[in-house]
Amino acid sequence: RQRGGLERKANQTALELPWCVFVGGTLVLGTILFLVSQGLLSLQAKQEYCLKPECIEAAAAILSKVNLSVDPCDNFFRFACDGWISDNPIPEDMPSYGVYPWLRHNVDLKLKELLEKSISRRRDTEAIQKAKILYSSCMNETDARPLLHILRHSPFRWPVLESNIGPEGVWSERKFSLLQTLATFRGQYSNSVFIRLYVSPDDKSSNEHILKLDQATLSLAVREDYLDNSTEAKSYREALYKFMVDTAVLLGANSSRAEHDMKSVLRLEIKIAEIMIPHENRTSEAMYNKMNISELSAMIPQFDWLGYIKKVIDTRLYPHLKDISPSENVVVRVPQYFKDLFRILGSERKKTIANYLVWRMVYSRIPNLSRRFQYRWLEFSRVIQGTTILLPQWDKCVNFIESALPYVVGKMFVDVHFREDKKEMMEELIEGVRWAFIDMLEKENEWMDAGTKRKAKEKARAVLAKVGYPDFIMNDTHVNEDLKA
Ligand SMILES: *[C@@H]1O[C@H](CO)[C@@H](O)[C@H](O)[C@H]1NC(C)=O
Ligand SMILES: *[C@@H]1O[C@H](CO)[C@@H](O)[C@H](O)[C@H]1NC(C)=O
Ligand SMILES: *[C@@H]1O[C@H](CO)[C@@H](O)[C@H](O)[C@H]1NC(C)=O
Ligand SMILES: *[C@@H]1O[C@H](CO)[C@@H](O)[C@H](O)[C@H]1NC(C)=O
Ligand SMILES: *[C@@H]1O[C@H](CO)[C@@H](O)[C@H](O)[C@H]1NC(C)=O
Ligand SMILES: *[C@@H]1O[C@H](CO)[C@@H](O)[C@H](O)[C@H]1NC(C)=O
Ligand SMILES: *[C@@H]1O[C@H](CO)[C@@H](O)[C@H](O)[C@H]1NC(C)=O
Ligand SMILES: *[C@@H]1O[C@H](CO)[C@@H](O)[C@H](O)[C@H]1NC(C)=O
């Protein structure tokens, strides 16, 4: 479910209904399968009730989510979801909510407790000690010092700050390099501005991976936020502008200078929004423009594409990619956008471009700055997403440790909270579903020909069941070594 303020993203909202039905349906199906597999529910007509605590709990969990006063044939969504919706208002700090965020939150609370336990050199493995140290350093607020450090060094000097963070922070037009800034941003911070460069399977030859170039995101969620004249879109732009100005001032900029510079920055971003290829024109045919880098350079000669790609790829990690050459193929998703982009950048002041690029770097790091930045962000976010309170620091830090050290955190959780018998039960259940599917293919399916059936069976057997966790996370040697690598 999403907040009211976001109705404009109709495509997202439209997904909710099937999603809820899917989750509801899956829960019901899952529970039935579970009860059948346990011999607790018999599909024959003879009446037998399971009154074990697990069954009562499972039944209550389902009953609390549905609304039995609604006829499912009349409105299945309300029948399946009314109870859940009324018991689960969207939390103040979230733009949307559902079963998975609920589950996630419960796991996060458990992990918080584990990560906050003091380090025991005797009991904790090396990897667990590292996770606890990382967590406590994440909880230690350092205001904006690490960010200011970055802003004092090329290529991230921010023109709007002038000499206010010290003489080494002064931006110089002569030293500014668009390519260098874009490549460092993408390569070292995984952030894409103007250009999104990534690798994924070739659409027309899925066994091969290929470089792809696409348009990148903007500060606001969608292109229309910059172009529409609705009151809502205008309020988003106004909020963004004020947020940019205030953030620059919090970092040391002179306020009249910040107002002046950020006006140009917003104007540039609007120009970029204008040339972005809208969703409806992004068809798979239109986006598949395979060419080699030398053809791309001939089409858009203002940018050193090969130099950019080479700078982004970390050849220390991938030495075999060192000799990527003009004959390398790339898929250019949006040729017209790139042509327009470099036309706009060519006639734009370098200072505005630099102001914009560094703004995007600063913007991406705001969640990691101290409270005074986050409270300012909250004001912005209240307009844009409707969130009214900040995620607590522990919650952010737990999420950060989870994404940085997934296996270590996984092991910590499994050690304390995971019931091994549940994993076995689920594995058994999945085998049951697999068996039933194949049985159905063999005995009840009349419309598939024999060859297709054979393939379908092969595929059903090849489906990999991932239940609970991979066994290797319980191997301490493996996890310790994995961290060092
Ligand atoms: C269930 O449906 C009835 C009839 O439409 C409605 O009055 C009631 O408020 C619903 N319950 C919940 C929890 O939404
Ligand atoms: C927090 O970080 C500061 C600066 O890095 C450091 O001096 C201090 O010891 C840290 N405090 C704790 C409790 O780790
Ligand atoms: C919004 O207003 C501006 C200026 O009045 C106009 O140029 C632009 O075409 C309008 N945009 C839309 C989407 O109506
Ligand atoms: C900001 O700069 C303007 C002109 O550049 C100057 O008049 C003003 O005093 C400065 N403000 C601050 C707070 O330094
Ligand atoms: C999108 O496609 C339509 C129809 O093909 C075309 O008229 C329009 O110019 C396209 N817009 C852009 C921005 O490419
Ligand atoms: C790039 O592709 C074109 C067209 O296929 C070809 O003529 C050209 O030789 C290729 N360039 C390189 C450097 O491989
Ligand atoms: C900010 O912190 C989050 C976790 O809190 C982390 O995932 C992310 O990488 C950090 N971003 C930057 C730019 O450091
Ligand atoms: C644990 O991992 C280490 C290092 O990867 C490996 O050598 C060892 O065989 C593993 N032990 C078990 C029991 O799988």
Coordinates of C-alpha atoms and ligand atoms in Angstrom, one line a residue:
R1 CA 0.0 0.0 0.0
Q2 CA 1.2 3.5 -0.7
R3 CA 0.4 6.8 0.7
G4 CA -2.4 9.0 -0.8
G5 CA 0.1 11.6 -2.0
L6 CA 1.5 9.2 -4.5
E7 CA -1.6 8.4 -6.5
R8 CA 0.0 10.0 -9.5
K9 CA 2.3 6.9 -9.8
A10 CA -0.7 5.1 -11.1
N11 CA 1.3 2.2 -12.4
Q12 CA 2.7 1.4 -9.0
T13 CA -0.7 1.7 -7.3
A14 CA -2.2 -0.6 -9.9
L15 CA 0.2 -3.3 -8.9
E16 CA -1.1 -3.4 -5.3
L17 CA -4.3 -5.2 -5.9
P18 CA -2.9 -8.2 -7.8
W19 CA 0.0 -8.2 -5.3
C20 CA -2.2 -8.4 -2.3
V21 CA -4.3 -11.0 -4.0
F22 CA -1.1 -12.9 -4.8
V23 CA 0.2 -12.7 -1.3
G24 CA -3.3 -13.6 0.1
G25 CA -3.6 -16.4 -2.4
T26 CA -0.1 -17.7 -1.7
L27 CA -0.7 -17.7 2.0
V28 CA -4.0 -19.6 1.7
L29 CA -2.5 -22.1 -0.8
G30 CA 0.7 -22.4 1.3
T31 CA -1.3 -23.1 4.4
I32 CA -3.5 -25.6 2.7
L33 CA -0.5 -27.4 1.3
F34 CA 1.1 -27.3 4.7
L35 CA -1.9 -28.7 6.4
V36 CA -2.3 -31.4 3.8
S37 CA 1.4 -32.3 4.0
Q38 CA 1.2 -32.7 7.7
G39 CA -1.8 -35.0 7.4
L40 CA -3.7 -32.4 9.4
L41 CA -6.2 -31.7 6.7
S42 CA -7.7 -34.4 4.7
L43 CA -9.0 -33.7 1.3
Q44 CA -11.5 -36.5 1.7
A45 CA -14.8 -35.4 3.1
K46 CA -14.5 -37.0 6.5
Q47 CA -14.4 -34.2 9.1
E48 CA -11.2 -33.9 11.1
Y49 CA -9.9 -30.8 12.7
C50 CA -6.4 -30.0 13.7
L51 CA -6.4 -28.4 17.1
K52 CA -2.6 -28.3 17.6
P53 CA -1.3 -24.9 18.6
E54 CA 0.5 -24.4 15.2
C55 CA -2.8 -25.0 13.4
I56 CA -4.7 -22.6 15.5
E57 CA -2.0 -20.0 15.1
A58 CA -2.0 -20.4 11.4
A59 CA -5.7 -20.2 11.1
A60 CA -5.9 -17.1 13.3
A61 CA -3.2 -15.4 11.2
I62 CA -5.3 -15.9 8.1
L63 CA -8.6 -15.0 9.7
S64 CA -7.2 -11.8 11.0
K65 CA -6.3 -10.7 7.5
V66 CA -9.5 -11.5 5.7
N67 CA -13.0 -10.0 5.9
L68 CA -15.6 -12.7 6.0
S69 CA -18.4 -10.2 5.7
V70 CA -17.3 -9.5 2.1
D71 CA -18.3 -11.9 -0.6
P72 CA -15.1 -13.0 -2.4
C73 CA -17.0 -13.3 -5.7
D74 CA -18.0 -9.7 -5.2
N75 CA -14.7 -8.1 -4.2
F76 CA -11.8 -10.5 -3.7
F77 CA -9.3 -7.8 -2.8
R78 CA -11.4 -6.7 0.2
F79 CA -12.3 -10.2 1.2
A80 CA -8.6 -11.2 1.2
C81 CA -7.0 -7.9 2.6
D82 CA -9.5 -5.9 4.6
G83 CA -8.3 -7.2 8.0
W84 CA -4.7 -6.7 7.2
I85 CA -5.2 -3.2 5.9
S86 CA -7.2 -2.1 9.0
D87 CA -4.6 -3.7 11.4
N88 CA -1.6 -2.3 9.6
P89 CA -1.6 1.4 9.0
I90 CA 1.4 2.6 7.0
P91 CA 4.1 3.5 9.5
E92 CA 5.0 7.2 9.7
D93 CA 8.6 6.7 8.4
M94 CA 7.6 4.6 5.4
P95 CA 6.2 5.5 2.0
S96 CA 4.5 2.0 1.7
Y97 CA 3.9 -1.1 3.7
G98 CA 3.1 -4.8 3.3
V99 CA 3.8 -8.3 4.6
Y100 CA 7.4 -8.3 3.6
P101 CA 8.4 -5.0 5.3
W102 CA 6.5 -6.3 8.4
L103 CA 8.6 -9.5 8.4
R104 CA 11.7 -7.5 7.7
H105 CA 11.1 -5.3 10.7
N106 CA 10.7 -8.3 13.0
V107 CA 14.0 -9.7 11.7
D108 CA 15.7 -6.4 12.1
L109 CA 14.7 -6.1 15.7
K110 CA 16.2 -9.5 16.4
L111 CA 19.4 -8.6 14.6
K112 CA 19.7 -5.3 16.5
E113 CA 19.7 -7.2 19.8
L114 CA 22.4 -9.6 18.4
L115 CA 24.6 -6.9 17.0
E116 CA 24.5 -4.8 20.2
K117 CA 25.7 -7.6 22.4
S118 CA 29.3 -6.8 23.5
I119 CA 32.1 -8.5 21.6
S120 CA 33.3 -11.8 23.1
R121 CA 36.8 -12.6 21.8
R122 CA 36.3 -16.2 23.0
R123 CA 32.8 -16.9 21.7
D124 CA 32.4 -14.7 18.6
T125 CA 34.1 -15.8 15.4
E126 CA 36.3 -13.3 13.7
A127 CA 33.6 -12.4 11.2
I128 CA 31.0 -11.8 13.9
Q129 CA 33.4 -9.5 15.8
K130 CA 33.9 -7.5 12.6
A131 CA 30.1 -7.2 12.1
K132 CA 29.7 -5.9 15.7
I133 CA 32.5 -3.3 15.2
L134 CA 31.0 -2.1 11.9
Y135 CA 27.6 -1.8 13.6
S136 CA 29.0 0.3 16.5
S137 CA 30.9 2.6 14.1
C138 CA 27.7 3.0 12.1
M139 CA 25.9 4.1 15.3
N140 CA 28.6 6.6 16.0
E141 CA 27.5 9.9 14.3
T142 CA 30.3 11.9 12.7
D143 CA 28.3 14.8 11.4
A144 CA 29.5 15.6 7.9
R145 CA 33.2 15.2 8.3
P146 CA 33.7 12.3 5.9
L147 CA 31.6 14.1 3.3
L148 CA 33.5 17.4 3.7
H149 CA 36.7 15.4 3.2
I150 CA 35.5 14.2 -0.1
L151 CA 34.3 17.7 -1.1
R152 CA 37.8 19.0 -0.6
H153 CA 39.2 16.7 -3.3
S154 CA 39.0 16.6 -7.0
P155 CA 36.8 15.6 -8.8
F156 CA 34.2 16.4 -6.1
R157 CA 34.9 20.0 -5.3
W158 CA 31.5 21.8 -5.2
P159 CA 31.5 25.3 -6.8
V160 CA 28.7 26.6 -4.6
L161 CA 30.9 26.2 -1.5
E162 CA 33.5 28.6 -2.8
S163 CA 36.4 28.8 -0.3
N164 CA 34.0 28.3 2.6
I165 CA 35.4 24.8 3.5
G166 CA 39.0 25.9 3.1
P167 CA 41.2 26.9 0.2
E168 CA 41.7 23.2 -0.9
G169 CA 37.9 23.0 -1.5
V170 CA 37.9 25.7 -4.2
W171 CA 36.5 24.5 -7.5
S172 CA 38.5 25.4 -10.6
E173 CA 36.9 25.5 -14.1
R174 CA 40.3 24.7 -15.7
K175 CA 40.7 21.5 -13.7
F176 CA 37.1 20.3 -14.1
S177 CA 36.6 17.2 -16.2
L178 CA 33.1 15.9 -16.9
L179 CA 34.4 12.5 -17.8
Q180 CA 36.6 12.1 -14.7
T181 CA 33.7 13.2 -12.4
L182 CA 31.1 10.9 -14.1
A183 CA 33.5 8.0 -14.1
T184 CA 34.6 8.4 -10.5
F185 CA 31.0 8.8 -9.4
R186 CA 29.9 5.6 -11.2
G187 CA 33.1 3.6 -10.5
Q188 CA 33.7 4.4 -6.9
Y189 CA 30.3 5.3 -5.6
S190 CA 28.0 3.2 -7.8
N191 CA 26.0 6.3 -8.6
S192 CA 24.8 7.1 -12.1
V193 CA 24.2 10.7 -13.2
F194 CA 23.3 11.5 -16.9
I195 CA 24.5 8.1 -18.0
R196 CA 23.7 4.7 -16.6
L197 CA 26.3 2.2 -17.6
Y198 CA 25.8 -1.4 -16.6
V199 CA 26.3 -5.0 -17.7
S200 CA 23.5 -7.5 -18.2
P201 CA 22.5 -10.3 -20.6
D202 CA 22.2 -9.3 -24.2
D203 CA 18.4 -9.1 -24.9
K204 CA 18.7 -11.0 -28.1
S205 CA 21.4 -13.5 -27.0
S206 CA 20.8 -14.2 -23.4
N207 CA 23.9 -16.4 -23.0
E208 CA 26.1 -13.4 -23.4
H209 CA 26.6 -10.4 -21.2
I210 CA 27.0 -7.0 -22.8
L211 CA 27.6 -3.4 -21.7
K212 CA 24.5 -1.2 -21.8
L213 CA 24.1 2.5 -21.8
D214 CA 20.9 4.1 -20.6
Q215 CA 19.6 7.4 -19.3
A216 CA 20.0 7.8 -15.5
T217 CA 17.5 8.9 -12.8
L218 CA 17.0 12.5 -11.7
S219 CA 16.7 13.9 -8.1
L220 CA 12.9 13.6 -8.2
A221 CA 11.3 10.2 -8.8
V222 CA 9.9 10.7 -12.3
R223 CA 10.4 12.9 -15.4
E224 CA 6.9 14.3 -15.1
D225 CA 7.8 15.9 -11.7
Y226 CA 9.9 18.3 -13.7
L227 CA 7.5 18.9 -16.6
D228 CA 4.0 18.9 -15.3
N229 CA 2.3 22.2 -14.3
S230 CA 0.1 20.6 -11.7
T231 CA 0.2 22.1 -8.2
E232 CA 1.7 18.9 -6.9
A233 CA 4.6 18.8 -9.4
K234 CA 5.3 22.4 -8.8
S235 CA 5.4 21.8 -5.1
Y236 CA 7.9 19.0 -5.6
R237 CA 10.2 21.3 -7.6
E238 CA 9.9 24.0 -5.1
A239 CA 10.7 21.6 -2.3
L240 CA 13.7 20.2 -4.2
Y241 CA 15.1 23.7 -4.8
K242 CA 14.8 24.7 -1.2
F243 CA 16.3 21.5 -0.1
M244 CA 19.3 21.9 -2.4
V245 CA 19.9 25.4 -1.2
D246 CA 19.6 24.5 2.5
T247 CA 21.9 21.5 2.1
A248 CA 24.5 23.6 0.5
V249 CA 24.2 26.2 3.3
L250 CA 24.4 23.5 6.0
L251 CA 27.7 22.4 4.4
G252 CA 29.0 25.9 4.5
A253 CA 27.8 27.8 1.4
N254 CA 26.8 31.5 1.4
S255 CA 23.0 31.5 1.2
S256 CA 22.6 34.1 -1.6
R257 CA 25.2 32.2 -3.6
A258 CA 23.4 28.9 -2.9
E259 CA 20.1 30.3 -4.1
H260 CA 21.6 31.7 -7.2
D261 CA 23.6 28.5 -8.1
M262 CA 20.8 26.0 -7.3
K263 CA 18.4 27.9 -9.6
S264 CA 20.7 27.1 -12.5
V265 CA 21.1 23.5 -11.2
L266 CA 17.3 23.0 -11.2
R267 CA 17.0 24.6 -14.6
L268 CA 19.6 22.1 -16.0
E269 CA 17.8 19.2 -14.4
I270 CA 14.5 20.3 -16.1
K271 CA 16.3 20.4 -19.4
I272 CA 17.5 16.9 -18.9
A273 CA 14.0 15.8 -17.9
E274 CA 12.7 17.2 -21.2
I275 CA 15.0 15.0 -23.3
M276 CA 14.5 11.8 -21.3
I277 CA 12.8 9.1 -23.3
P278 CA 9.4 8.7 -21.7
H279 CA 8.3 5.3 -20.4
E280 CA 5.8 4.7 -23.2
N281 CA 8.6 5.1 -25.9
R282 CA 10.9 2.7 -24.1
T283 CA 9.9 -0.4 -26.1
S284 CA 12.3 -3.3 -26.2
E285 CA 12.8 -2.8 -30.0
A286 CA 13.5 0.9 -29.7
M287 CA 15.9 0.3 -26.8
Y288 CA 18.0 -2.4 -28.6
N289 CA 20.6 -0.5 -30.5
K290 CA 23.6 -2.7 -30.6
M291 CA 26.8 -1.2 -31.9
N292 CA 30.5 -1.1 -31.2
I293 CA 32.1 1.7 -29.3
S294 CA 33.7 3.1 -32.4
E295 CA 30.2 3.5 -34.0
L296 CA 28.9 5.1 -30.8
S297 CA 31.8 7.5 -30.8
A298 CA 31.0 8.4 -34.4
M299 CA 27.4 9.0 -33.6
I300 CA 28.2 11.1 -30.5
P301 CA 31.7 12.5 -30.9
Q302 CA 31.5 15.0 -28.0
F303 CA 32.3 12.3 -25.4
D304 CA 35.2 9.9 -25.0
W305 CA 33.0 6.8 -24.5
L306 CA 35.9 4.3 -24.5
G307 CA 37.8 6.4 -22.0
Y308 CA 34.8 6.6 -19.8
I309 CA 34.1 2.9 -19.9
K310 CA 37.7 2.1 -19.2
K311 CA 37.8 4.5 -16.2
V312 CA 34.6 3.0 -14.7
I313 CA 35.8 -0.6 -14.9
D314 CA 38.1 -1.4 -12.0
T315 CA 40.9 -3.3 -13.8
R316 CA 42.5 -4.3 -10.5
L317 CA 39.4 -6.4 -9.9
Y318 CA 38.9 -7.4 -13.5
P319 CA 42.4 -7.5 -15.1
H320 CA 41.1 -9.3 -18.2
L321 CA 39.0 -6.2 -19.1
K322 CA 42.0 -4.1 -19.4
D323 CA 42.1 -4.3 -23.1
I324 CA 38.6 -3.4 -23.9
S325 CA 38.7 -1.7 -27.3
P326 CA 36.7 0.3 -29.9
S327 CA 35.4 -3.0 -31.3
E328 CA 33.6 -3.9 -28.0
N329 CA 29.9 -4.1 -28.5
V330 CA 27.5 -2.0 -26.4
V331 CA 23.7 -1.7 -26.4
V332 CA 22.7 1.9 -26.5
R333 CA 19.3 2.1 -25.0
V334 CA 18.5 5.7 -25.8
P335 CA 20.5 7.1 -28.7
Q336 CA 18.4 10.3 -29.1
Y337 CA 18.7 11.1 -25.4
F338 CA 22.5 10.9 -25.6
K339 CA 22.6 13.1 -28.7
D340 CA 20.5 15.7 -26.9
L341 CA 22.3 15.3 -23.6
F342 CA 25.7 16.2 -25.1
R343 CA 24.1 19.1 -27.1
I344 CA 22.8 20.5 -23.8
L345 CA 26.0 19.9 -21.8
G346 CA 28.0 21.5 -24.6
S347 CA 26.1 24.8 -24.3
E348 CA 25.9 24.7 -20.5
R349 CA 28.3 26.5 -18.1
K350 CA 30.8 24.1 -16.7
K351 CA 30.2 25.5 -13.2
T352 CA 26.5 24.6 -13.4
I353 CA 27.3 21.1 -14.6
A354 CA 29.8 20.7 -11.7
N355 CA 27.3 22.1 -9.2
Y356 CA 24.7 19.6 -10.4
L357 CA 27.0 16.5 -10.4
V358 CA 28.3 17.2 -6.9
W359 CA 24.8 17.9 -5.7
R360 CA 23.8 14.4 -6.8
M361 CA 26.8 13.0 -4.9
V362 CA 25.8 15.0 -1.8
Y363 CA 22.2 14.0 -2.2
S364 CA 23.0 10.3 -2.3
R365 CA 24.9 10.6 1.0
I366 CA 22.4 12.6 3.0
P367 CA 20.9 9.5 4.7
N368 CA 24.4 8.9 6.0
L369 CA 24.9 12.3 7.5
S370 CA 24.0 13.4 11.0
R371 CA 20.6 14.4 12.4
R372 CA 20.6 18.0 11.4
F373 CA 20.9 17.0 7.7
Q374 CA 18.3 14.3 8.1
Y375 CA 15.8 16.6 9.7
R376 CA 16.2 18.9 6.7
W377 CA 15.8 15.9 4.5
L378 CA 12.6 14.9 6.3
E379 CA 11.0 18.2 5.5
F380 CA 11.7 17.6 1.9
S381 CA 10.5 14.0 2.1
R382 CA 7.3 15.1 3.8
V383 CA 6.4 16.9 0.6
I384 CA 7.7 14.2 -1.8
Q385 CA 6.8 10.9 -0.1
G386 CA 4.6 11.8 2.9
T387 CA 7.0 10.3 5.5
T388 CA 6.9 12.3 8.7
I389 CA 9.4 10.7 11.0
L390 CA 12.9 9.5 10.4
L391 CA 14.0 5.9 10.4
P392 CA 15.9 5.3 13.7
Q393 CA 19.6 5.1 13.3
W394 CA 19.8 1.5 14.6
D395 CA 17.4 0.5 11.8
K396 CA 19.5 2.1 9.2
C397 CA 22.6 0.5 10.7
V398 CA 21.1 -3.0 10.9
N399 CA 20.1 -2.7 7.2
F400 CA 23.6 -1.5 6.3
I401 CA 25.3 -4.4 8.1
E402 CA 22.9 -6.8 6.5
S403 CA 23.7 -5.6 3.0
A404 CA 27.5 -5.3 3.7
L405 CA 27.9 -8.6 5.5
P406 CA 24.9 -10.8 4.6
Y407 CA 26.5 -14.2 5.4
V408 CA 27.8 -13.1 8.8
V409 CA 24.5 -11.6 9.8
G410 CA 22.7 -14.6 8.4
K411 CA 24.7 -16.9 10.5
M412 CA 24.1 -14.8 13.6
F413 CA 20.4 -15.0 13.1
V414 CA 20.3 -18.7 12.3
D415 CA 22.4 -19.6 15.4
V416 CA 19.8 -18.1 17.7
H417 CA 16.5 -17.9 15.9
F418 CA 16.2 -20.4 13.2
R419 CA 14.4 -23.7 13.8
E420 CA 16.2 -26.4 11.8
D421 CA 13.1 -28.6 11.7
K422 CA 11.2 -25.8 9.9
K423 CA 13.8 -25.8 7.2
E424 CA 13.4 -29.5 6.7
M425 CA 9.6 -29.2 6.8
M426 CA 9.7 -26.6 4.1
E427 CA 12.1 -28.6 1.9
E428 CA 9.7 -31.5 2.2
L429 CA 6.8 -29.3 1.3
I430 CA 8.5 -28.0 -1.8
E431 CA 9.4 -31.5 -2.9
G432 CA 5.6 -32.3 -2.5
V433 CA 4.7 -29.3 -4.7
R434 CA 7.3 -30.4 -7.3
W435 CA 6.0 -33.9 -7.2
A436 CA 2.3 -32.8 -7.5
F437 CA 3.2 -30.5 -10.4
I438 CA 4.9 -33.2 -12.4
D439 CA 2.1 -35.7 -11.6
M440 CA -0.4 -33.2 -12.9
L441 CA 1.7 -32.7 -16.1
E442 CA 1.7 -36.4 -16.7
K443 CA -1.9 -37.3 -15.8
E444 CA -4.1 -34.3 -16.3
N445 CA -2.5 -32.1 -18.9
E446 CA -3.9 -32.7 -22.4
W447 CA -3.0 -29.5 -24.2
M448 CA 0.8 -29.9 -24.1
D449 CA 2.6 -32.1 -26.6
A450 CA 5.0 -34.8 -25.5
G451 CA 8.2 -32.9 -26.3
T452 CA 7.0 -29.8 -24.4
K453 CA 5.9 -32.0 -21.5
R454 CA 9.4 -33.5 -21.3
K455 CA 10.9 -30.0 -21.2
A456 CA 8.5 -28.8 -18.6
K457 CA 9.4 -31.8 -16.4
E458 CA 13.1 -31.1 -16.9
K459 CA 12.5 -27.6 -15.8
A460 CA 10.4 -28.5 -12.8
R461 CA 13.1 -30.8 -11.6
A462 CA 15.8 -28.1 -12.2
V463 CA 14.0 -25.5 -10.0
L464 CA 16.3 -24.8 -7.2
A465 CA 14.7 -24.6 -3.8
K466 CA 16.3 -22.0 -1.6
V467 CA 15.0 -22.5 1.9
G468 CA 16.2 -20.6 4.9
Y469 CA 19.8 -20.2 4.2
P470 CA 22.7 -21.7 2.2
D471 CA 24.7 -24.3 4.2
F472 CA 28.0 -22.6 3.7
I473 CA 27.2 -19.7 6.0
M474 CA 27.5 -22.1 8.9
N475 CA 31.1 -22.8 8.0
D476 CA 33.1 -20.3 10.1
T477 CA 36.3 -20.8 8.2
H478 CA 34.5 -20.1 4.9
V479 CA 32.8 -17.0 6.2
N480 CA 36.0 -15.6 7.8
E481 CA 37.9 -16.2 4.5
D482 CA 35.1 -14.7 2.4
L483 CA 35.3 -11.5 4.4
K484 CA 39.1 -11.2 3.8
A485 CA 38.7 -11.7 0.1
Ligands
LIG1 C1 -15.6 -5.9 6.5 O1 -16.6 -5.6 5.6 C2 -17.7 -5.0 6.2 C3 -18.8 -5.0 5.1 O2 -18.4 -4.3 3.9 C4 -17.3 -3.6 6.6 O3 -18.4 -3.0 7.3 C5 -16.2 -3.8 7.6 O4 -15.7 -2.5 8.0 C6 -15.1 -4.5 7.0 N1 -14.1 -4.8 8.0 C7 -12.8 -4.3 8.0 C8 -11.9 -4.7 9.0 O5 -12.4 -3.6 7.0
LIG2 C1 33.2 7.9 17.3 O1 34.0 8.4 16.2 C2 35.0 9.4 16.6 C3 35.6 10.0 15.4 O2 35.9 9.0 14.4 C4 36.0 8.6 17.5 O3 37.0 9.5 18.0 C5 35.3 8.1 18.7 O4 36.1 7.3 19.5 C6 34.1 7.2 18.3 N1 33.3 6.8 19.4 C7 33.0 5.5 19.7 C8 32.1 5.3 20.9 O5 33.3 4.6 18.9
LIG3 C1 3.9 24.2 -18.3 O1 4.0 25.6 -18.4 C2 5.1 26.1 -19.2 C3 5.2 27.6 -19.1 O2 3.9 28.1 -19.0 C4 4.9 25.6 -20.6 O3 5.9 26.1 -21.5 C5 4.8 24.1 -20.7 O4 4.5 23.7 -22.0 C6 3.8 23.6 -19.7 N1 3.9 22.2 -19.6 C7 2.9 21.3 -19.7 C8 3.2 19.9 -19.6 O5 1.8 21.7 -19.9
LIG4 C1 27.1 36.2 0.7 O1 27.7 36.8 -0.5 C2 27.2 38.1 -0.7 C3 27.7 38.6 -2.1 O2 28.5 37.7 -2.7 C4 27.5 39.0 0.4 O3 27.0 40.3 0.2 C5 27.0 38.5 1.7 O4 27.4 39.2 2.8 C6 27.4 37.0 1.9 N1 26.7 36.4 3.0 C7 27.3 35.8 4.0 C8 26.5 35.3 5.1 O5 28.5 35.7 4.0
LIG5 C1 7.6 8.9 -28.5 O1 6.9 8.2 -29.5 C2 5.9 9.0 -30.2 C3 5.2 8.1 -31.1 O2 6.1 7.2 -31.8 C4 6.7 10.2 -30.9 O3 5.7 10.9 -31.6 C5 7.4 11.0 -29.9 O4 8.1 12.0 -30.5 C6 8.3 10.1 -29.0 N1 8.8 11.0 -28.0 C7 10.1 11.0 -27.7 C8 10.5 11.9 -26.6 O5 10.9 10.3 -28.2
LIG6 C1 32.4 -1.3 -35.8 O1 31.3 -1.9 -36.5 C2 31.3 -1.4 -37.9 C3 30.0 -1.9 -38.5 O2 29.8 -3.3 -38.2 C4 32.5 -2.0 -38.6 O3 32.5 -1.5 -39.9 C5 33.7 -1.5 -37.9 O4 34.9 -2.1 -38.4 C6 33.7 -1.8 -36.4 N1 34.8 -1.1 -35.7 C7 35.7 -1.8 -35.0 C8 36.8 -1.0 -34.3 O5 35.6 -3.0 -34.7
LIG7 C1 25.0 5.2 3.3 O1 24.7 4.3 4.3 C2 24.0 3.2 3.8 C3 23.6 2.4 5.0 O2 23.1 3.2 6.1 C4 24.9 2.4 2.9 O3 24.2 1.3 2.4 C5 25.3 3.3 1.8 O4 26.3 2.6 1.0 C6 25.9 4.6 2.3 N1 26.0 5.5 1.1 C7 27.1 6.1 0.9 C8 27.1 6.9 -0.4 O5 28.1 6.0 1.6
LIG8 C1 34.6 -24.9 5.3 O1 35.2 -24.0 4.4 C2 36.6 -24.2 4.2 C3 37.1 -23.0 3.3 O2 36.3 -22.7 2.3 C4 36.7 -25.5 3.4 O3 38.1 -25.8 3.2 C5 36.2 -26.6 4.3 O4 36.2 -27.9 3.6 C6 34.7 -26.3 4.7 N1 34.3 -27.3 5.7 C7 33.2 -28.0 5.6 C8 32.8 -28.9 6.7 O5 32.5 -27.9 4.6

